[in-house]
Amino acid sequence: MHTNTGHQVHIGRDGQLNIDNEQQIVPDGVDPSHVVIQGFHIEAAGSNLPVLVHVRDDRSNSQFAMHVMPDGTTQAPNTDLDNTQRLEPEHTGALLERIAAAQAAGRAHDFDYAITAADGILQQLTAEQGETGPGTLEAAQFRADLAYLSGDYAFATVSWTWLALAFLDRLGPGKRRTQRAAQNAAQAWMYLQPQQAVPLSTDLLNMLLEVTTPERTATMRSQIEERLRGLD
């Protein structure tokens, strides 16, 4: 069983995040562990291999290792990954190189390069696989992550709203990836300026009512509606 090269992650007591001894930017209100999983999910999806990550979290005085899987889930390293369904490579070598370069640029916060590269990759995969093909959805998540990390919260809100509905259609209700996309959309929306937040609120609220049972999104919808009342 082969995996990607292991990475070293350190989360300080103040929430400062370092990956392989390089300081990372963590957006306000975002847990560093979310940035870690999202970032290595991109790498795992691009290579179709789990990524081994060693984490030292000073906030809880804990140390542990985990595999971040191509589908965005995490598993303990002693899990029998040989019995995990593997995705067959779907990309040419040239495309894999472009994905790796875009991922590296994103981790280095060179968002101009990463976004341009991600847009090209997404366009190619959409043409090859369709709007909701597995590779297309992975690329769309990468692009949405870049939008969030670079502060383009409007693009992130629209992208994650669409992704939640796409995962609903492809995977069905109640799935982890569907709900994660819904949560990401709501979180990104909270950072929007009023002139952007109001127009995007209707599609967001409708999505939150559709992707899972209304009771499970009640808190998110309540927070959005409360903010909207304050914007009137």
XYZ file of C-alpha atoms in Angstrom:
232
model
C 0.000 0.000 0.000
C 1.529 3.308 -1.082
C 0.583 6.695 0.280
C 1.768 10.203 -0.347
C 4.754 11.474 1.639
C 3.909 12.258 5.244
C 3.542 15.873 6.356
C 4.239 17.510 9.701
C 1.518 19.781 11.136
C 1.901 21.939 14.227
C -0.970 23.907 15.756
C 0.160 26.302 18.480
C -1.741 27.207 21.613
C -2.822 30.449 19.928
C -4.105 28.578 16.862
C -1.081 29.408 14.705
C -0.734 26.756 12.004
C 2.519 25.474 10.502
C 2.703 22.774 7.828
C 6.130 21.303 7.124
C 7.661 24.236 9.057
C 5.900 26.827 6.888
C 3.491 29.245 8.561
C -0.044 29.108 7.141
C -2.777 31.740 7.075
C -5.908 30.722 8.959
C -8.977 32.894 8.211
C -10.676 34.492 11.202
C -13.233 32.186 12.785
C -11.885 29.063 11.054
C -10.406 26.209 13.078
C -6.855 25.380 11.929
C -7.744 21.700 11.679
C -10.303 22.560 8.997
C -7.590 24.244 6.931
C -5.368 21.178 7.366
C -7.986 18.691 6.192
C -9.163 20.840 3.294
C -5.608 21.394 2.091
C -4.542 17.763 2.206
C -7.880 16.648 0.761
C -6.859 18.585 -2.361
C -3.539 16.703 -2.492
C -5.161 13.312 -1.873
C -7.834 13.884 -4.510
C -5.264 14.962 -7.074
C -3.156 11.819 -6.680
C -5.940 9.363 -5.702
C -3.819 8.338 -2.698
C -4.277 8.944 1.026
C -2.013 11.573 2.544
C -0.262 10.753 5.806
C -0.300 13.677 8.252
C 1.390 13.862 11.655
C -0.272 16.449 13.888
C 0.934 18.103 17.076
C -1.821 20.230 18.602
C -0.590 22.278 21.560
C -4.131 23.434 22.352
C -4.992 19.968 23.649
C -1.446 18.683 24.241
C -2.150 15.921 21.732
C -0.134 14.222 19.020
C -1.597 11.863 16.453
C -1.321 10.698 12.869
C -4.076 10.384 10.299
C -4.651 9.609 6.656
C -6.608 12.230 4.708
C -8.455 10.271 2.033
C -9.257 11.281 -1.571
C -12.938 11.662 -0.623
C -12.127 14.164 2.134
C -12.599 11.792 5.064
C -9.882 10.920 7.585
C -8.773 7.539 8.891
C -6.346 6.323 11.508
C -3.076 5.053 9.973
C -3.699 1.536 11.298
C -6.909 1.298 9.296
C -6.682 -1.360 6.608
C -6.455 0.980 3.667
C -5.807 -1.899 1.301
C -9.498 -2.752 1.645
C -10.564 0.818 0.902
C -11.937 1.355 -2.572
C -9.298 3.068 -4.674
C -10.091 5.490 -7.432
C -8.569 4.678 -10.783
C -6.371 7.440 -12.264
C -8.475 9.539 -14.605
C -6.047 12.275 -15.546
C -3.117 12.470 -17.895
C 0.340 13.022 -16.519
C 0.243 16.623 -17.707
C -2.992 17.271 -15.820
C -1.597 15.692 -12.664
C 1.395 18.001 -12.894
C -0.932 21.010 -13.233
C -2.960 19.869 -10.229
C 0.181 19.405 -8.123
C 1.480 22.837 -9.133
C -1.850 24.485 -8.287
C -1.949 22.720 -4.906
C 1.579 23.842 -4.093
C 0.731 27.421 -5.043
C -2.376 27.320 -2.863
C -0.403 26.077 0.144
C 2.117 28.875 -0.473
C -0.765 31.397 -0.677
C 0.143 32.322 -4.261
C -3.559 32.632 -4.963
C -3.247 34.432 -8.302
C -1.409 31.477 -9.817
C -3.421 28.831 -7.953
C -6.796 30.282 -8.950
C -5.838 30.665 -12.611
C -4.561 27.081 -12.677
C -7.603 25.738 -10.832
C -9.976 27.475 -13.250
C -8.205 25.828 -16.188
C -8.283 22.404 -14.527
C -11.976 22.793 -13.681
C -12.797 23.823 -17.234
C -10.956 20.808 -18.656
C -12.561 18.305 -16.290
C -16.018 19.761 -16.903
C -15.534 19.207 -20.629
C -14.246 15.662 -20.081
C -16.562 14.440 -17.316
C -19.518 16.814 -17.190
C -20.489 19.275 -14.473
C -20.985 16.615 -11.782
C -18.319 14.078 -12.734
C -16.183 12.884 -9.784
C -13.058 14.678 -10.971
C -15.035 17.826 -11.726
C -16.482 17.914 -8.219
C -13.034 17.481 -6.679
C -11.712 20.357 -8.794
C -14.727 22.489 -7.874
C -14.026 21.904 -4.180
C -10.411 22.925 -4.713
C -11.577 26.110 -6.412
C -14.076 26.840 -3.634
C -11.362 26.314 -1.011
C -9.097 28.756 -2.830
C -11.881 31.327 -2.969
C -12.442 31.013 0.780
C -8.774 31.125 1.716
C -8.151 34.126 -0.558
C -11.088 36.054 0.915
C -13.437 35.804 -2.099
C -16.367 34.824 0.098
C -19.016 35.530 -2.545
C -17.451 33.026 -4.949
C -17.003 30.548 -2.093
C -20.655 30.907 -1.044
C -21.963 30.349 -4.570
C -19.562 27.460 -5.189
C -20.285 25.604 -1.965
C -24.032 26.155 -2.385
C -23.829 24.564 -5.830
C -21.568 21.772 -4.562
C -23.993 20.887 -1.762
C -26.789 20.430 -4.293
C -24.492 18.509 -6.656
C -23.474 16.124 -3.881
C -27.127 15.765 -2.901
C -27.968 14.744 -6.455
C -24.957 12.412 -6.796
C -24.743 10.896 -3.314
C -28.165 11.422 -1.787
C -29.349 13.204 1.372
C -27.581 13.019 4.700
C -24.138 12.258 3.288
C -21.130 13.764 5.004
C -19.796 15.530 1.911
C -23.204 17.057 1.177
C -23.524 18.406 4.696
C -19.927 19.650 4.794
C -20.506 21.615 1.593
C -23.685 23.113 3.067
C -21.828 24.154 6.219
C -18.992 25.681 4.199
C -21.475 27.714 2.144
C -23.141 29.084 5.265
C -19.794 29.885 6.879
C -18.521 31.745 3.812
C -21.775 33.732 3.595
C -21.279 35.056 7.120
C -18.168 36.940 5.955
C -19.935 38.726 3.087
C -20.542 42.445 3.020
C -24.256 43.371 3.149
C -24.473 44.280 -0.533
C -23.292 40.748 -1.404
C -24.942 38.857 1.441
C -28.541 39.844 0.742
C -28.703 38.738 -2.934
C -27.084 35.371 -2.155
C -29.212 34.587 0.888
C -32.237 33.174 -0.942
C -30.349 30.441 -2.800
C -28.366 29.632 0.345
C -31.445 29.249 2.541
C -33.250 27.196 -0.100
C -30.233 24.893 -0.339
C -30.117 24.455 3.436
C -33.768 23.409 3.390
C -33.148 20.901 0.613
C -29.890 19.116 1.374
C -30.976 17.499 4.625
C -33.838 17.503 7.116
C -34.776 21.079 8.133
C -34.152 20.280 11.796
C -30.451 19.635 11.138
C -29.901 22.990 9.442
C -32.116 24.979 11.781
C -29.222 26.608 13.646
C -27.475 27.715 10.448
C -30.699 29.044 8.961
C -31.519 30.869 12.181
C -28.122 32.589 12.212
C -28.514 33.625 8.572
C -32.028 34.939 9.104
C -30.949 36.820 12.217
C -28.155 38.524 10.287
C -30.536 39.379 7.454
C -32.878 41.110 9.888
C -29.966 43.213 11.073
C -29.185 44.197 7.484
C -32.691 45.520 6.802
